[in-house]
Amino acid sequence: METFKTLFLIMSAAALFSCAAKKSKIITLNYMNPESSPNQLVIMQKIISRFEKTHPGIKINVITGVRTEKIYSTIASGSGLDVFYGYENILDYYERNAIISLNPYIEKFGFNQDEYFPISIQMVSKNHKILGLPIQLKTDCIGYNKTLLEKSGLPLPPLSWHMDEFENYIKKLYAAQKANADKYNKIYPITGIPMPRHIMTPQIIDEISGKLNTSEKIKKELLAKLIQEQRIWSYLPPRTETRELASTAGASGTTAIFSMQRAFLQYAPAWTLIDLGKIRDFDWDVTEGIYWKDNEIVPVSDAYLSIAAISKYPEIAYKFIKFYASQSGAGYFAASKNGMSAHIASTKKFFIAPPANINTYITIVETRKMLNTRPPLKNWIQFQRTFEGTSYGEEFYTGKVSAQKYMEEYYKTSSGILEPFIRE
């Protein structure tokens, strides 16, 4: 009898220990994010801490500052990644079987697409499959130093403008700068502005072949716009000069020259607001980005959370990305102005002045025709980096290479890199 009691107690204790062990087991999700600035990390940690608090037993291991290559190599290794924050065209990851469709988890745990800007859902979908949850949208504005323009007797930019109007305005700013052309005192019109080729000429993209459209009509249209772009760049400072100026002043980052009041205008995609918001020395605002008069298309890009195909815990990973993308996480994101949240209610509640015209970013999404800055061609980012790594990129901007030669090399480089997306 005593032996039986002893055995019973031992078995009971073992059972209790086993239950306790199960209850105390911690599941860790590995989350990779390319962001690394202090402000971005603060926002990220706030969202993660809130998730962990409301989901006991789940911990998020954050790996920040990673490049796309690191995400791919980790997935190829077979372990070490559950969720990642992506900027590239999501179809690149899908084509390489690096991510999973979220449809089964959406059906099980829910996701209200109507709460998000329609373009953000389109950009993470293919053939009715949702491949990631939208977090951020990037629309483009142009920032301007209102104090400096008024002090210089120059007109403020219009609320909306096409490329011809922008060029004429840049000429006025350039003329004002030339009057005080000393290298250490001049005020630049703007330090630079990207002009994606497929936004200039949308028909240049041939999704079926996965190549650039080589029709003479398309080439003629593109060449005319490249000539205008090169003309605009002739009014802007060499990149080496602005880098030297920023370095001398101990400044860095996209907005450094503008913040130093050494440029009238600033290329201001939504994600720059987190830095521009620190300006206290002068009055600034934003106006719409530039569009081409013949198509009126503006660029848009996104950031999203996807689940790696190698994740051991896809259901838990989905709960995390849903929380991050929902109003619980999107509110933090929108309030920080680290880009514009894809969640409509959060953006309209928290994405508020300053600057006074901040609503322009939202108006663009709601009213403009938009194209993804990463077109639906496989290896687009690789092509861009390869081409810009040649001498043609920099020499085009400085006028050392003609627009014709630049275009020829652009097509030539693309032919050996770009491919179509074929996965259904």
CSV table of C-alpha atoms in Angstrom, one decimal:
chain,number,residue,atom,x,y,z
A,1,MET,CA,0.0,0.0,0.0
A,2,GLU,CA,2.8,2.4,0.9
A,3,THR,CA,4.6,1.5,-2.3
A,4,PHE,CA,1.4,2.3,-4.3
A,5,LYS,CA,1.0,5.7,-2.5
A,6,THR,CA,4.6,6.6,-3.2
A,7,LEU,CA,4.3,5.6,-6.8
A,8,PHE,CA,1.0,7.7,-7.1
A,9,LEU,CA,2.7,10.7,-5.6
A,10,ILE,CA,5.7,10.4,-7.9
A,11,MET,CA,3.4,10.1,-11.0
A,12,SER,CA,1.3,13.1,-9.9
A,13,ALA,CA,4.4,15.2,-9.3
A,14,ALA,CA,5.7,14.2,-12.7
A,15,ALA,CA,2.4,15.1,-14.3
A,16,LEU,CA,2.3,18.5,-12.6
A,17,PHE,CA,5.8,19.2,-13.6
A,18,SER,CA,5.0,18.3,-17.2
A,19,CYS,CA,2.0,20.6,-17.3
A,20,ALA,CA,4.1,23.4,-15.8
A,21,ALA,CA,6.8,22.9,-18.4
A,22,LYS,CA,4.2,23.0,-21.1
A,23,LYS,CA,2.7,26.2,-19.7
A,24,SER,CA,6.1,27.9,-19.4
A,25,LYS,CA,7.4,27.0,-22.8
A,26,ILE,CA,8.3,30.1,-24.8
A,27,ILE,CA,7.9,30.3,-28.5
A,28,THR,CA,10.4,32.6,-30.2
A,29,LEU,CA,9.7,34.2,-33.6
A,30,ASN,CA,12.7,35.4,-35.6
A,31,TYR,CA,11.9,38.8,-37.2
A,32,MET,CA,14.2,40.5,-39.7
A,33,ASN,CA,13.8,44.2,-40.5
A,34,PRO,CA,16.2,46.3,-42.7
A,35,GLU,CA,15.4,49.4,-40.6
A,36,SER,CA,18.1,50.5,-38.2
A,37,SER,CA,17.8,54.2,-37.3
A,38,PRO,CA,17.1,55.0,-33.6
A,39,ASN,CA,13.7,56.5,-34.3
A,40,GLN,CA,12.6,53.4,-36.4
A,41,LEU,CA,13.9,51.0,-33.7
A,42,VAL,CA,11.9,52.8,-31.0
A,43,ILE,CA,8.6,52.4,-33.0
A,44,MET,CA,9.4,48.8,-33.8
A,45,GLN,CA,10.1,48.0,-30.1
A,46,LYS,CA,6.9,49.7,-28.9
A,47,ILE,CA,4.8,47.5,-31.3
A,48,ILE,CA,6.6,44.3,-30.3
A,49,SER,CA,6.4,45.0,-26.6
A,50,ARG,CA,2.7,45.5,-26.8
A,51,PHE,CA,2.3,42.3,-28.8
A,52,GLU,CA,4.4,40.3,-26.3
A,53,LYS,CA,2.3,41.8,-23.4
A,54,THR,CA,-1.0,40.7,-25.0
A,55,HIS,CA,0.4,37.3,-26.2
A,56,PRO,CA,2.2,35.7,-23.2
A,57,GLY,CA,4.5,32.8,-24.2
A,58,ILE,CA,5.5,34.4,-27.5
A,59,LYS,CA,8.8,36.3,-27.8
A,60,ILE,CA,10.0,38.3,-30.8
A,61,ASN,CA,13.7,38.1,-31.6
A,62,VAL,CA,14.4,41.2,-33.8
A,63,ILE,CA,17.3,41.3,-36.2
A,64,THR,CA,17.6,44.8,-37.6
A,65,GLY,CA,19.6,46.5,-40.4
A,66,VAL,CA,19.6,43.4,-42.6
A,67,ARG,CA,19.8,43.6,-46.4
A,68,THR,CA,17.6,41.6,-48.8
A,69,GLU,CA,20.5,39.2,-49.5
A,70,LYS,CA,20.6,38.3,-45.8
A,71,ILE,CA,16.8,37.4,-45.9
A,72,TYR,CA,17.3,35.2,-48.9
A,73,SER,CA,20.4,33.5,-47.6
A,74,THR,CA,18.7,32.8,-44.2
A,75,ILE,CA,15.6,31.3,-46.0
A,76,ALA,CA,18.0,29.2,-48.2
A,77,SER,CA,19.7,27.9,-45.0
A,78,GLY,CA,16.4,26.4,-43.9
A,79,SER,CA,16.1,27.9,-40.4
A,80,GLY,CA,16.4,31.2,-38.5
A,81,LEU,CA,13.5,33.3,-39.9
A,82,ASP,CA,9.8,33.5,-39.4
A,83,VAL,CA,8.8,37.0,-40.4
A,84,PHE,CA,10.5,39.8,-42.4
A,85,TYR,CA,9.8,43.4,-43.3
A,86,GLY,CA,10.1,43.8,-47.0
A,87,TYR,CA,10.6,46.7,-49.4
A,88,GLU,CA,11.3,44.9,-52.6
A,89,ASN,CA,8.6,43.8,-55.1
A,90,ILE,CA,6.9,41.1,-53.1
A,91,LEU,CA,6.6,39.0,-56.3
A,92,ASP,CA,10.4,38.5,-56.2
A,93,TYR,CA,10.0,36.6,-52.9
A,94,TYR,CA,7.0,34.7,-54.2
A,95,GLU,CA,8.7,33.7,-57.4
A,96,ARG,CA,11.6,32.2,-55.4
A,97,ASN,CA,9.3,30.3,-53.1
A,98,ALA,CA,10.6,32.3,-50.2
A,99,ILE,CA,7.2,33.2,-48.7
A,100,ILE,CA,3.9,31.6,-48.2
A,101,SER,CA,0.3,32.7,-49.2
A,102,LEU,CA,-1.5,34.1,-46.2
A,103,ASN,CA,-5.0,33.1,-47.5
A,104,PRO,CA,-5.4,30.1,-45.2
A,105,TYR,CA,-4.5,32.1,-42.1
A,106,ILE,CA,-6.7,35.0,-43.2
A,107,GLU,CA,-9.6,32.6,-43.5
A,108,LYS,CA,-8.9,31.2,-40.0
A,109,PHE,CA,-7.9,34.3,-38.1
A,110,GLY,CA,-9.4,37.1,-40.2
A,111,PHE,CA,-8.1,40.3,-41.9
A,112,ASN,CA,-10.3,43.2,-43.0
A,113,GLN,CA,-8.9,44.4,-46.3
A,114,ASP,CA,-11.4,47.3,-46.4
A,115,GLU,CA,-9.4,49.0,-43.6
A,116,TYR,CA,-6.4,49.6,-45.9
A,117,PHE,CA,-5.8,51.8,-48.9
A,118,PRO,CA,-6.7,49.7,-51.9
A,119,ILE,CA,-3.4,50.2,-53.6
A,120,SER,CA,-1.6,48.7,-50.6
A,121,ILE,CA,-3.6,45.5,-50.9
A,122,GLN,CA,-3.0,45.3,-54.7
A,123,MET,CA,0.8,45.6,-54.1
A,124,VAL,CA,0.9,42.5,-51.9
A,125,SER,CA,-1.3,40.3,-54.0
A,126,LYS,CA,-1.2,38.0,-57.0
A,127,ASN,CA,-4.1,36.1,-58.5
A,128,HIS,CA,-6.2,36.6,-55.4
A,129,LYS,CA,-3.4,35.4,-53.1
A,130,ILE,CA,-2.3,37.8,-50.4
A,131,LEU,CA,1.4,37.4,-49.9
A,132,GLY,CA,2.0,39.9,-47.1
A,133,LEU,CA,0.2,42.4,-44.9
A,134,PRO,CA,0.6,46.0,-45.8
A,135,ILE,CA,2.4,48.3,-43.3
A,136,GLN,CA,3.6,51.4,-45.1
A,137,LEU,CA,3.0,53.4,-48.3
A,138,LYS,CA,5.4,55.8,-49.8
A,139,THR,CA,4.1,58.6,-51.9
A,140,ASP,CA,6.3,61.5,-52.9
A,141,CYS,CA,6.0,65.2,-52.1
A,142,ILE,CA,8.5,68.0,-52.5
A,143,GLY,CA,9.4,69.9,-49.3
A,144,TYR,CA,10.2,73.6,-49.5
A,145,ASN,CA,11.8,76.1,-47.2
A,146,LYS,CA,9.1,78.7,-46.9
A,147,THR,CA,11.2,81.0,-44.8
A,148,LEU,CA,14.1,81.0,-47.3
A,149,LEU,CA,12.0,81.4,-50.4
A,150,GLU,CA,10.1,84.4,-48.9
A,151,LYS,CA,13.4,86.0,-47.7
A,152,SER,CA,14.8,85.6,-51.2
A,153,GLY,CA,11.7,87.1,-52.8
A,154,LEU,CA,10.9,83.9,-54.6
A,155,PRO,CA,7.4,82.4,-55.2
A,156,LEU,CA,6.3,79.4,-53.3
A,157,PRO,CA,5.8,76.3,-55.4
A,158,PRO,CA,2.3,75.4,-56.6
A,159,LEU,CA,0.1,72.8,-54.9
A,160,SER,CA,0.5,70.5,-57.9
A,161,TRP,CA,2.9,70.5,-60.9
A,162,HIS,CA,4.0,68.6,-63.9
A,163,MET,CA,7.6,68.3,-65.1
A,164,ASP,CA,7.6,71.4,-67.4
A,165,GLU,CA,6.4,73.6,-64.5
A,166,PHE,CA,9.0,72.0,-62.2
A,167,GLU,CA,11.8,72.7,-64.7
A,168,ASN,CA,10.8,76.4,-65.0
A,169,TYR,CA,10.6,76.8,-61.2
A,170,ILE,CA,14.1,75.2,-60.8
A,171,LYS,CA,15.5,77.7,-63.3
A,172,LYS,CA,14.3,80.5,-61.1
A,173,LEU,CA,15.9,79.0,-58.0
A,174,TYR,CA,19.1,78.4,-60.0
A,175,ALA,CA,19.2,82.0,-61.1
A,176,ALA,CA,18.8,83.2,-57.5
A,177,GLN,CA,21.6,80.9,-56.4
A,178,LYS,CA,24.0,82.2,-59.2
A,179,ALA,CA,23.8,85.7,-57.8
A,180,ASN,CA,25.6,84.4,-54.7
A,181,ALA,CA,27.6,81.6,-56.3
A,182,ASP,CA,30.3,81.2,-53.7
A,183,LYS,CA,30.7,77.4,-53.1
A,184,TYR,CA,30.4,77.9,-49.3
A,185,ASN,CA,27.3,80.2,-49.4
A,186,LYS,CA,25.2,79.1,-52.4
A,187,ILE,CA,21.8,77.8,-51.9
A,188,TYR,CA,20.9,74.9,-54.2
A,189,PRO,CA,17.5,74.5,-55.9
A,190,ILE,CA,17.3,70.9,-54.8
A,191,THR,CA,19.9,68.2,-54.3
A,192,GLY,CA,18.2,65.6,-56.4
A,193,ILE,CA,15.0,63.9,-57.3
A,194,PRO,CA,14.5,60.4,-58.7
A,195,MET,CA,12.6,59.9,-62.0
A,196,PRO,CA,11.9,56.2,-62.5
A,197,ARG,CA,12.1,55.3,-66.2
A,198,HIS,CA,8.9,53.3,-66.2
A,199,ILE,CA,7.0,56.2,-64.6
A,200,MET,CA,8.3,58.4,-67.4
A,201,THR,CA,7.1,55.9,-70.0
A,202,PRO,CA,4.9,53.1,-68.5
A,203,GLN,CA,4.7,51.2,-71.8
A,204,ILE,CA,8.4,50.5,-71.5
A,205,ILE,CA,7.5,47.5,-69.3
A,206,ASP,CA,6.6,44.2,-71.1
A,207,GLU,CA,5.4,41.8,-68.4
A,208,ILE,CA,5.0,38.9,-70.7
A,209,SER,CA,8.6,38.8,-72.1
A,210,GLY,CA,10.0,40.2,-68.8
A,211,LYS,CA,12.0,42.7,-70.8
A,212,LEU,CA,11.9,46.4,-71.7
A,213,ASN,CA,9.8,47.3,-74.7
A,214,THR,CA,12.1,48.0,-77.6
A,215,SER,CA,9.6,49.7,-80.0
A,216,GLU,CA,10.9,52.8,-81.6
A,217,LYS,CA,7.9,54.8,-80.4
A,218,ILE,CA,8.6,54.0,-76.8
A,219,LYS,CA,12.3,54.7,-77.2
A,220,LYS,CA,11.6,58.1,-78.8
A,221,GLU,CA,9.3,59.0,-75.9
A,222,LEU,CA,11.8,57.9,-73.3
A,223,LEU,CA,14.6,59.7,-75.0
A,224,ALA,CA,12.7,63.0,-75.0
A,225,LYS,CA,12.1,62.7,-71.3
A,226,LEU,CA,15.7,61.7,-70.5
A,227,ILE,CA,16.9,64.8,-72.3
A,228,GLN,CA,14.6,66.9,-70.2
A,229,GLU,CA,15.8,65.1,-67.0
A,230,GLN,CA,19.4,65.7,-67.9
A,231,ARG,CA,18.6,69.4,-68.5
A,232,ILE,CA,17.0,69.7,-65.0
A,233,TRP,CA,20.1,68.0,-63.4
A,234,SER,CA,22.3,70.7,-65.1
A,235,TYR,CA,20.7,73.1,-62.6
A,236,LEU,CA,21.5,70.9,-59.6
A,237,PRO,CA,24.7,70.5,-57.7
A,238,PRO,CA,27.1,67.6,-58.3
A,239,ARG,CA,26.5,64.8,-55.8
A,240,THR,CA,30.1,65.0,-54.7
A,241,GLU,CA,29.7,68.6,-53.8
A,242,THR,CA,26.7,68.0,-51.6
A,243,ARG,CA,28.3,65.0,-49.9
A,244,GLU,CA,31.4,67.2,-49.1
A,245,LEU,CA,29.2,70.0,-47.7
A,246,ALA,CA,27.3,67.6,-45.5
A,247,SER,CA,30.4,65.9,-44.3
A,248,THR,CA,32.1,69.2,-43.5
A,249,ALA,CA,29.1,70.1,-41.4
A,250,GLY,CA,29.1,66.7,-39.7
A,251,ALA,CA,25.6,66.0,-41.1
A,252,SER,CA,24.3,63.0,-42.9
A,253,GLY,CA,21.1,61.6,-44.4
A,254,THR,CA,18.8,62.4,-47.2
A,255,THR,CA,17.5,65.7,-45.6
A,256,ALA,CA,20.9,67.0,-44.4
A,257,ILE,CA,21.4,69.8,-47.0
A,258,PHE,CA,17.8,71.0,-46.7
A,259,SER,CA,17.9,71.0,-42.9
A,260,MET,CA,21.1,73.1,-43.1
A,261,GLN,CA,19.1,75.7,-45.2
A,262,ARG,CA,21.4,75.1,-48.2
A,263,ALA,CA,18.6,74.0,-50.5
A,264,PHE,CA,15.3,75.6,-51.3
A,265,LEU,CA,13.6,72.3,-52.0
A,266,GLN,CA,13.8,68.7,-50.7
A,267,TYR,CA,12.7,65.5,-52.3
A,268,ALA,CA,10.3,64.4,-49.5
A,269,PRO,CA,8.8,60.9,-49.7
A,270,ALA,CA,6.6,60.1,-46.7
A,271,TRP,CA,9.4,58.3,-44.8
A,272,THR,CA,11.5,61.5,-44.6
A,273,LEU,CA,8.9,63.2,-42.4
A,274,ILE,CA,10.4,61.6,-39.3
A,275,ASP,CA,13.6,63.6,-39.9
A,276,LEU,CA,12.1,66.7,-41.4
A,277,GLY,CA,9.9,66.9,-38.3
A,278,LYS,CA,13.0,67.8,-36.2
A,279,ILE,CA,13.5,71.1,-38.1
A,280,ARG,CA,12.9,74.0,-35.8
A,281,ASP,CA,15.0,76.8,-37.4
A,282,PHE,CA,12.7,77.7,-40.3
A,283,ASP,CA,9.1,77.3,-41.6
A,284,TRP,CA,8.7,74.5,-44.2
A,285,ASP,CA,5.9,72.7,-45.9
A,286,VAL,CA,5.3,70.2,-48.7
A,287,THR,CA,3.6,70.2,-52.1
A,288,GLU,CA,2.8,67.4,-54.5
A,289,GLY,CA,5.6,65.4,-56.2
A,290,ILE,CA,6.1,65.9,-59.9
A,291,TYR,CA,4.3,64.0,-62.7
A,292,TRP,CA,4.7,63.9,-66.4
A,293,LYS,CA,2.1,65.9,-68.3
A,294,ASP,CA,1.3,63.2,-70.8
A,295,ASN,CA,0.4,60.5,-68.4
A,296,GLU,CA,0.0,62.1,-64.9
A,297,ILE,CA,1.2,59.0,-63.2
A,298,VAL,CA,2.9,59.2,-59.9
A,299,PRO,CA,5.2,56.6,-58.2
A,300,VAL,CA,4.2,54.7,-55.1
A,301,SER,CA,6.0,52.0,-53.1
A,302,ASP,CA,5.2,49.9,-50.1
A,303,ALA,CA,6.6,48.0,-47.1
A,304,TYR,CA,4.9,44.8,-45.8
A,305,LEU,CA,5.3,41.9,-43.5
A,306,SER,CA,5.6,38.4,-45.0
A,307,ILE,CA,6.0,35.0,-43.5
A,308,ALA,CA,9.1,33.0,-44.5
A,309,ALA,CA,8.5,29.7,-46.2
A,310,ILE,CA,10.8,28.1,-43.6
A,311,SER,CA,8.8,29.4,-40.6
A,312,LYS,CA,8.2,26.7,-37.9
A,313,TYR,CA,5.3,28.6,-36.5
A,314,PRO,CA,3.3,30.1,-39.4
A,315,GLU,CA,0.1,30.5,-37.4
A,316,ILE,CA,1.8,32.4,-34.6
A,317,ALA,CA,3.7,34.4,-37.2
A,318,TYR,CA,0.5,35.4,-38.8
A,319,LYS,CA,-0.9,36.6,-35.4
A,320,PHE,CA,2.1,38.8,-35.0
A,321,ILE,CA,2.0,40.4,-38.5
A,322,LYS,CA,-1.8,40.9,-38.2
A,323,PHE,CA,-1.2,42.7,-34.9
A,324,TYR,CA,1.6,44.8,-36.4
A,325,ALA,CA,-0.6,45.7,-39.4
A,326,SER,CA,-3.8,46.3,-37.4
A,327,GLN,CA,-4.8,49.5,-35.8
A,328,SER,CA,-3.0,48.4,-32.6
A,329,GLY,CA,0.4,48.6,-34.4
A,330,ALA,CA,-0.5,51.0,-37.2
A,331,GLY,CA,-1.4,53.8,-34.8
A,332,TYR,CA,2.2,53.8,-33.4
A,333,PHE,CA,3.5,53.8,-36.9
A,334,ALA,CA,1.3,56.6,-38.3
A,335,ALA,CA,1.9,58.8,-35.2
A,336,SER,CA,5.7,58.5,-35.7
A,337,LYS,CA,5.5,59.7,-39.3
A,338,ASN,CA,8.1,57.1,-40.3
A,339,GLY,CA,6.3,56.8,-43.6
A,340,MET,CA,2.5,56.7,-44.1
A,341,SER,CA,0.7,53.8,-42.6
A,342,ALA,CA,-1.3,51.6,-45.1
A,343,HIS,CA,-4.1,51.5,-42.5
A,344,ILE,CA,-6.6,54.2,-43.4
A,345,ALA,CA,-8.0,55.0,-40.0
A,346,SER,CA,-4.6,55.2,-38.3
A,347,THR,CA,-3.2,57.4,-41.0
A,348,LYS,CA,-6.2,59.8,-41.0
A,349,LYS,CA,-6.1,60.0,-37.2
A,350,PHE,CA,-2.4,60.4,-36.5
A,351,PHE,CA,-0.8,61.5,-39.8
A,352,ILE,CA,-1.4,65.2,-39.0
A,353,ALA,CA,0.4,68.6,-39.2
A,354,PRO,CA,3.1,69.6,-39.1
A,355,PRO,CA,3.7,70.2,-41.9
A,356,ALA,CA,0.6,72.1,-42.7
A,357,ASN,CA,0.0,70.3,-46.1
A,358,ILE,CA,0.7,66.8,-44.8
A,359,ASN,CA,-2.7,65.7,-46.1
A,360,THR,CA,-1.1,66.0,-49.6
A,361,TYR,CA,0.4,62.5,-49.1
A,362,ILE,CA,-3.0,61.0,-48.5
A,363,THR,CA,-4.6,63.0,-51.3
A,364,ILE,CA,-2.1,61.5,-53.8
A,365,VAL,CA,-3.2,58.0,-52.8
A,366,GLU,CA,-6.9,58.8,-53.0
A,367,THR,CA,-6.8,60.8,-56.3
A,368,ARG,CA,-3.8,60.1,-58.5
A,369,LYS,CA,-3.0,57.3,-60.9
A,370,MET,CA,-0.1,55.4,-59.4
A,371,LEU,CA,2.5,52.8,-60.4
A,372,ASN,CA,4.7,50.7,-58.2
A,373,THR,CA,8.3,52.0,-58.3
A,374,ARG,CA,9.3,48.4,-58.5
A,375,PRO,CA,7.7,47.1,-61.7
A,376,PRO,CA,6.6,43.5,-62.2
A,377,LEU,CA,9.8,42.2,-63.7
A,378,LYS,CA,12.0,39.7,-62.0
A,379,ASN,CA,15.5,41.0,-60.9
A,380,TRP,CA,14.5,44.6,-61.2
A,381,ILE,CA,16.5,45.7,-58.1
A,382,GLN,CA,19.5,43.8,-59.3
A,383,PHE,CA,19.3,45.5,-62.7
A,384,GLN,CA,19.0,49.0,-61.1
A,385,ARG,CA,22.0,48.4,-58.9
A,386,THR,CA,24.1,46.9,-61.7
A,387,PHE,CA,23.3,49.8,-64.0
A,388,GLU,CA,23.8,52.5,-61.4
A,389,GLY,CA,27.1,50.8,-60.5
A,390,THR,CA,28.4,51.6,-64.0
A,391,SER,CA,29.8,55.0,-65.0
A,392,TYR,CA,26.7,55.7,-67.0
A,393,GLY,CA,24.5,56.6,-64.1
A,394,GLU,CA,26.7,59.3,-62.5
A,395,GLU,CA,28.0,60.6,-65.9
A,396,PHE,CA,24.5,61.0,-67.2
A,397,TYR,CA,23.6,63.3,-64.3
A,398,THR,CA,26.7,65.4,-64.8
A,399,GLY,CA,26.2,65.6,-68.6
A,400,LYS,CA,29.3,63.6,-69.5
A,401,VAL,CA,27.1,60.9,-71.2
A,402,SER,CA,24.4,61.9,-73.6
A,403,ALA,CA,20.8,60.9,-73.0
A,404,GLN,CA,21.0,58.8,-76.2
A,405,LYS,CA,24.0,56.8,-75.0
A,406,TYR,CA,22.5,56.4,-71.6
A,407,MET,CA,19.3,55.0,-73.0
A,408,GLU,CA,21.3,52.5,-75.2
A,409,GLU,CA,23.3,51.2,-72.3
A,410,TYR,CA,20.1,51.1,-70.1
A,411,TYR,CA,18.5,48.7,-72.6
A,412,LYS,CA,21.7,46.7,-73.1
A,413,THR,CA,22.2,46.1,-69.4
A,414,SER,CA,18.6,45.2,-68.8
A,415,SER,CA,18.5,42.5,-71.5
A,416,GLY,CA,20.8,40.2,-69.6
A,417,ILE,CA,19.2,40.6,-66.2
A,418,LEU,CA,15.4,41.1,-66.4
A,419,GLU,CA,13.1,38.1,-66.6
A,420,PRO,CA,9.3,37.6,-66.4
A,421,PHE,CA,7.5,36.4,-63.3
A,422,ILE,CA,6.0,33.1,-64.1
A,423,ARG,CA,4.7,31.6,-60.9
A,424,GLU,CA,0.9,31.6,-60.6
